[in-house]
Amino acid sequence: MDSEEPFRHLAAAFARAVQHGGRPTPQKGNIFQHLSVLNQLARSHPLEAARLYAASAEIPWGRFASLDALRQVIVQAPSSGDDAVDGFPPLRPDIDYVTLPYPGARKVLFVFTGAAHQFGAPLRVMHQWFRRLGVSLVYVFDMDWNYYLGTVRGLGGSVGETAAALAAIRDELGATSCYCAGNSGGGFGALLYAPRLGARRSLAFSPPTAIRESLESVRRKGARLDGLVSPRGEVELRAFYLDAAEAPPARVHFAANNAHDRDEAENLAGLPGIELLPLPDTNHNLIPSFIARGLFMPALEWLVAD
């Protein structure tokens, strides 16, 4: 039995009780157990079950920031009408992207995720915000932790190949405009690919903007970096934006009190069309704070506005 099996069992039992009209309460357990069960509910079960678990008075607040943040995101997730996280297909093990066409849409949003298929919170929950935009969605995953510089299975083995494959998906969807969004390492991906895709705008939360210490690890994973490494031995977004014939506008949000994230954002200072927007009283993962403050949907609406 793998280590997640007990939590999958508890999540499934809780979701069944909700499905049958009950209002169960979480079993007594420690903070790690509650976080694990809630993650299982968010990834695999109807949103109503996850929402009831997250809102339960049986789970104390204020003991673990990651659990509090996840609960806040789930409780505030928009209802999809049937109150389920339906419409989001199971992730395939052989490809690192999901395409979700929106009928009649002429826009496509490429969403570059961070760690573990997440965008600051489980993707199937975050999808409840993205799906409200009325655009086709392409979620892209960095399963090798290479900052989208290497292989993205099903798309390509290099930045050039992946950009060409994403452009082909855009065209197959019938889109006349595209946009890029990303969180953490996915923020680097969004800013990296936006000029290559001819995106109209991009939006990044807490992105690295130059790959330095991790570059050797990226190379060891087989990434083909010809033409991407600067004379300083880094992959620098600033250099790409200076060289781009027409770089798209971007908003880069970062935690004002996180020195590393602030330094990364300031690597892009002074570039035309790049807005650096600090958010006070936050940590690296800005998404729960954006949602709690009512800022997330307006940020997405800015991104895909005409």
Coordinates of C-alpha atoms in Angstrom, one line a residue:
M1 CA 0.0 0.0 0.0
D2 CA 1.4 3.4 -1.0
S3 CA 1.5 6.2 1.5
E4 CA -1.4 8.1 -0.1
E5 CA -3.8 5.1 0.0
P6 CA -5.3 5.8 3.5
F7 CA -6.0 9.4 2.5
R8 CA -7.6 8.4 -0.8
H9 CA -9.8 6.0 1.2
L10 CA -10.9 8.7 3.6
A11 CA -11.5 11.2 0.8
A12 CA -13.6 8.7 -1.1
A13 CA -15.7 7.9 1.9
F14 CA -16.3 11.6 2.7
A15 CA -17.3 12.3 -0.9
R16 CA -19.7 9.3 -1.0
A17 CA -21.4 10.6 2.1
V18 CA -21.8 14.0 0.5
Q19 CA -23.1 12.5 -2.7
H20 CA -25.8 10.6 -0.8
G21 CA -27.1 13.8 0.8
G22 CA -25.1 13.7 4.0
R23 CA -23.1 16.4 5.7
P24 CA -20.3 14.4 7.2
T25 CA -17.6 15.8 9.4
P26 CA -13.9 15.0 8.9
Q27 CA -12.5 12.2 11.0
K28 CA -10.3 13.4 13.9
G29 CA -6.7 13.6 12.8
N30 CA -3.6 15.7 12.7
I31 CA -2.9 18.7 10.4
F32 CA -1.0 16.5 7.9
Q33 CA -3.9 14.1 7.6
H34 CA -6.4 16.9 6.9
L35 CA -4.1 18.5 4.3
S36 CA -3.7 15.1 2.6
V37 CA -7.4 14.2 2.6
L38 CA -8.3 17.7 1.3
N39 CA -5.8 17.5 -1.5
Q40 CA -7.3 14.1 -2.5
L41 CA -10.8 15.6 -2.5
A42 CA -9.7 18.6 -4.5
R43 CA -7.9 16.5 -7.1
S44 CA -10.5 13.7 -7.6
H45 CA -14.0 14.5 -6.2
P46 CA -16.8 17.0 -6.7
L47 CA -16.0 20.5 -5.4
E48 CA -18.9 20.4 -2.9
A49 CA -17.2 17.6 -1.0
A50 CA -14.0 19.5 -0.9
R51 CA -15.8 22.7 0.1
L52 CA -17.6 21.0 3.0
Y53 CA -14.4 19.4 4.3
A54 CA -12.5 22.7 4.0
A55 CA -15.2 24.7 5.8
S56 CA -15.6 22.2 8.7
A57 CA -15.4 23.7 12.1
E58 CA -13.8 20.5 13.2
I59 CA -10.5 21.5 11.6
P60 CA -8.6 24.2 13.5
W61 CA -7.4 27.3 11.7
G62 CA -4.1 29.0 12.2
R63 CA -1.9 25.9 12.9
F64 CA -0.4 25.4 9.4
A65 CA -0.3 28.1 6.7
S66 CA -0.4 25.6 3.8
L67 CA -3.6 24.0 5.1
D68 CA -5.2 27.4 5.8
A69 CA -4.4 28.6 2.3
L70 CA -5.8 25.5 0.6
R71 CA -9.0 25.7 2.6
Q72 CA -9.5 29.4 1.7
V73 CA -9.0 28.7 -2.0
I74 CA -11.5 25.8 -2.0
V75 CA -14.1 27.6 0.0
Q76 CA -14.0 30.6 -2.3
A77 CA -13.9 28.7 -5.6
P78 CA -16.7 29.7 -7.9
S79 CA -19.5 27.2 -8.3
S80 CA -19.7 25.6 -11.7
G81 CA -23.5 25.3 -11.6
D82 CA -23.6 21.6 -10.8
D83 CA -21.0 22.4 -8.0
A84 CA -18.6 19.7 -9.3
V85 CA -15.2 19.8 -10.8
D86 CA -16.5 18.2 -13.9
G87 CA -15.3 19.1 -17.4
F88 CA -11.7 18.7 -16.4
P89 CA -10.3 15.4 -17.9
P90 CA -8.1 13.0 -16.1
L91 CA -4.4 13.8 -16.8
R92 CA -2.7 11.4 -19.1
P93 CA 0.7 10.0 -18.0
D94 CA 2.2 10.3 -21.5
I95 CA 1.7 13.9 -22.3
D96 CA 2.3 17.1 -20.4
Y97 CA -0.6 19.3 -21.4
V98 CA -4.4 19.4 -21.5
T99 CA -6.5 21.2 -24.2
L100 CA -10.0 22.4 -23.3
P101 CA -11.7 24.1 -26.3
Y102 CA -14.4 26.6 -25.5
P103 CA -17.2 26.5 -28.2
G104 CA -16.9 29.5 -30.5
A105 CA -14.0 31.1 -28.7
R106 CA -11.5 33.1 -30.7
K107 CA -9.0 33.3 -27.8
V108 CA -6.8 30.7 -26.2
L109 CA -5.1 31.0 -22.9
F110 CA -1.9 29.0 -22.3
V111 CA -1.6 28.3 -18.5
F112 CA 1.9 27.2 -17.5
T113 CA 1.6 25.4 -14.1
G114 CA 4.1 25.2 -11.3
A115 CA 4.9 22.2 -9.2
A116 CA 2.7 19.1 -9.1
H117 CA 0.2 20.2 -11.7
Q118 CA -0.7 23.2 -9.5
F119 CA -1.4 26.9 -10.0
G120 CA -0.8 27.8 -6.4
A121 CA -3.5 25.3 -5.5
P122 CA -4.8 22.1 -7.1
L123 CA -5.5 22.7 -10.8
R124 CA -9.0 21.2 -10.8
V125 CA -10.0 23.8 -8.3
M126 CA -8.2 26.7 -10.0
H127 CA -9.9 25.7 -13.2
Q128 CA -13.1 27.0 -11.7
W129 CA -11.8 30.5 -12.2
F130 CA -10.1 30.0 -15.6
R131 CA -13.2 28.4 -17.1
R132 CA -15.2 31.6 -16.4
L133 CA -13.2 33.5 -18.9
G134 CA -15.0 32.1 -21.9
V135 CA -11.7 31.2 -23.7
S136 CA -10.2 28.0 -24.8
L137 CA -7.6 26.7 -22.3
V138 CA -4.4 24.8 -22.7
Y139 CA -2.8 23.7 -19.4
V140 CA 0.9 22.9 -19.8
F141 CA 3.0 21.0 -17.2
D142 CA 6.7 21.0 -16.4
M143 CA 7.0 17.5 -15.1
D144 CA 10.8 17.4 -15.4
W145 CA 11.3 20.6 -13.4
N146 CA 13.2 22.2 -16.3
Y147 CA 11.4 25.6 -16.4
Y148 CA 9.9 24.6 -19.7
L149 CA 13.4 24.7 -21.3
G150 CA 13.5 21.0 -22.1
T151 CA 11.2 18.3 -23.0
V152 CA 7.4 18.8 -22.6
R153 CA 6.0 15.5 -23.5
G154 CA 3.6 15.6 -26.5
L155 CA 4.9 19.0 -27.5
G156 CA 8.6 18.9 -28.0
G157 CA 12.1 18.5 -26.8
S158 CA 13.2 22.1 -27.0
V159 CA 11.8 25.6 -26.6
G160 CA 11.6 26.0 -30.4
E161 CA 9.7 22.7 -30.8
T162 CA 7.3 23.3 -27.9
A163 CA 6.6 26.8 -29.2
A164 CA 5.8 25.5 -32.6
A165 CA 3.5 22.8 -31.2
L166 CA 1.7 25.3 -29.0
A167 CA 1.2 27.6 -32.0
A168 CA -0.2 24.7 -33.9
I169 CA -2.7 24.0 -31.1
R170 CA -3.7 27.6 -31.1
D171 CA -4.4 27.5 -34.9
E172 CA -6.3 24.2 -34.6
L173 CA -8.5 25.8 -32.0
G174 CA -9.3 28.5 -34.5
A175 CA -8.0 31.2 -32.1
T176 CA -7.1 34.6 -33.5
S177 CA -5.3 35.7 -30.3
C178 CA -3.5 34.0 -27.5
Y179 CA -2.4 34.8 -23.9
C180 CA 0.0 33.3 -21.4
A181 CA -0.3 32.9 -17.6
G182 CA 2.0 31.1 -15.2
N183 CA 2.7 30.7 -11.5
S184 CA 6.2 30.3 -9.9
G185 CA 8.2 28.2 -12.4
G186 CA 5.2 28.3 -14.7
G187 CA 5.6 32.1 -14.6
F188 CA 9.0 31.7 -16.2
G189 CA 7.3 29.5 -18.8
A190 CA 4.6 32.1 -19.5
L191 CA 7.1 34.9 -20.0
L192 CA 9.4 32.7 -22.0
Y193 CA 6.8 31.6 -24.5
A194 CA 4.6 34.7 -24.8
P195 CA 6.9 36.4 -27.4
R196 CA 7.4 33.2 -29.3
L197 CA 3.7 32.6 -29.6
G198 CA 2.8 36.2 -30.5
A199 CA 0.7 36.5 -27.3
R200 CA -1.1 39.7 -26.7
R201 CA -0.4 39.7 -23.0
S202 CA 1.1 37.6 -20.3
L203 CA 0.6 37.3 -16.5
A204 CA 3.1 35.8 -14.1
F205 CA 3.0 35.2 -10.3
S206 CA 6.3 35.0 -8.4
P207 CA 8.3 33.9 -11.5
P208 CA 12.0 33.3 -11.6
T209 CA 13.3 35.5 -14.5
A210 CA 16.9 34.1 -14.9
I211 CA 17.9 30.4 -14.6
R212 CA 21.3 30.2 -12.9
E213 CA 21.9 27.7 -10.2
S214 CA 19.5 25.3 -11.7
L215 CA 20.9 25.5 -15.2
E216 CA 23.3 22.5 -14.8
S217 CA 20.4 20.4 -13.6
V218 CA 18.4 21.4 -16.6
R219 CA 21.2 20.4 -18.9
R220 CA 21.6 17.0 -17.2
K221 CA 17.9 16.3 -18.0
G222 CA 18.8 16.7 -21.7
A223 CA 17.5 20.2 -22.4
R224 CA 18.8 21.7 -25.7
L225 CA 19.8 25.2 -24.8
D226 CA 21.5 26.3 -28.0
G227 CA 21.1 30.1 -28.4
L228 CA 19.4 30.5 -25.0
V229 CA 22.3 30.9 -22.6
S230 CA 23.7 34.4 -22.2
P231 CA 27.4 35.3 -22.0
R232 CA 27.0 35.2 -18.2
G233 CA 26.0 31.6 -18.3
E234 CA 22.3 32.1 -17.6
V235 CA 19.0 31.8 -19.4
E236 CA 17.7 35.4 -19.0
L237 CA 14.3 36.6 -19.8
R238 CA 15.5 40.2 -20.0
A239 CA 17.7 39.4 -22.9
F240 CA 14.9 37.7 -24.8
Y241 CA 12.6 40.7 -24.3
L242 CA 15.3 43.1 -25.4
D243 CA 15.8 41.1 -28.6
A244 CA 12.1 40.6 -29.4
A245 CA 10.8 42.6 -32.3
E246 CA 7.5 43.1 -30.5
A247 CA 7.4 41.8 -26.9
P248 CA 3.9 41.5 -25.4
P249 CA 2.9 43.5 -22.3
A250 CA 3.2 41.6 -19.1
R251 CA 2.2 42.0 -15.5
V252 CA 4.6 40.4 -13.0
H253 CA 3.2 40.0 -9.5
F254 CA 5.5 39.2 -6.6
A255 CA 5.6 39.2 -2.8
A256 CA 7.0 42.5 -1.6
N257 CA 8.6 41.0 1.5
N258 CA 10.2 38.0 -0.3
A259 CA 13.7 39.2 -1.2
H260 CA 14.4 36.5 -3.7
D261 CA 11.1 37.1 -5.6
R262 CA 11.6 40.8 -5.5
D263 CA 15.1 40.5 -7.0
E264 CA 13.8 38.2 -9.7
A265 CA 11.1 40.6 -10.7
E266 CA 13.5 43.5 -10.7
N267 CA 15.6 41.7 -13.4
L268 CA 12.9 42.9 -15.8
A269 CA 12.7 46.5 -14.5
G270 CA 12.6 49.2 -17.2
L271 CA 11.5 46.9 -20.0
P272 CA 8.7 48.5 -22.1
G273 CA 5.3 47.1 -21.3
I274 CA 6.4 45.1 -18.2
E275 CA 4.6 46.1 -15.0
L276 CA 6.2 44.9 -11.8
L277 CA 3.5 44.7 -9.1
P278 CA 4.5 43.9 -5.5
L279 CA 1.9 42.5 -3.1
P280 CA 2.5 43.2 0.6
D281 CA 2.1 40.8 3.4
T282 CA 2.4 37.6 1.3
N283 CA 4.7 34.7 0.7
H284 CA 6.0 33.1 -2.5
N285 CA 2.6 31.6 -3.3
L286 CA 0.5 34.6 -4.1
I287 CA -2.6 32.8 -5.3
P288 CA -4.4 32.3 -2.0
S289 CA -3.8 35.9 -1.1
F290 CA -5.0 37.1 -4.5
I291 CA -8.2 35.0 -4.1
A292 CA -8.8 36.1 -0.5
R293 CA -8.4 39.8 -1.5
G294 CA -10.7 39.5 -4.6
L295 CA -7.8 40.2 -6.9
F296 CA -7.5 37.0 -8.9
M297 CA -10.4 37.2 -11.3
P298 CA -9.7 40.9 -12.1
A299 CA -6.1 39.8 -12.9
L300 CA -7.3 37.1 -15.3
E301 CA -9.9 39.5 -16.9
W302 CA -7.1 42.0 -17.6
L303 CA -5.1 39.3 -19.2
V304 CA -7.6 38.2 -21.8
A305 CA -9.2 41.6 -22.4
D306 CA -9.3 42.9 -26.0

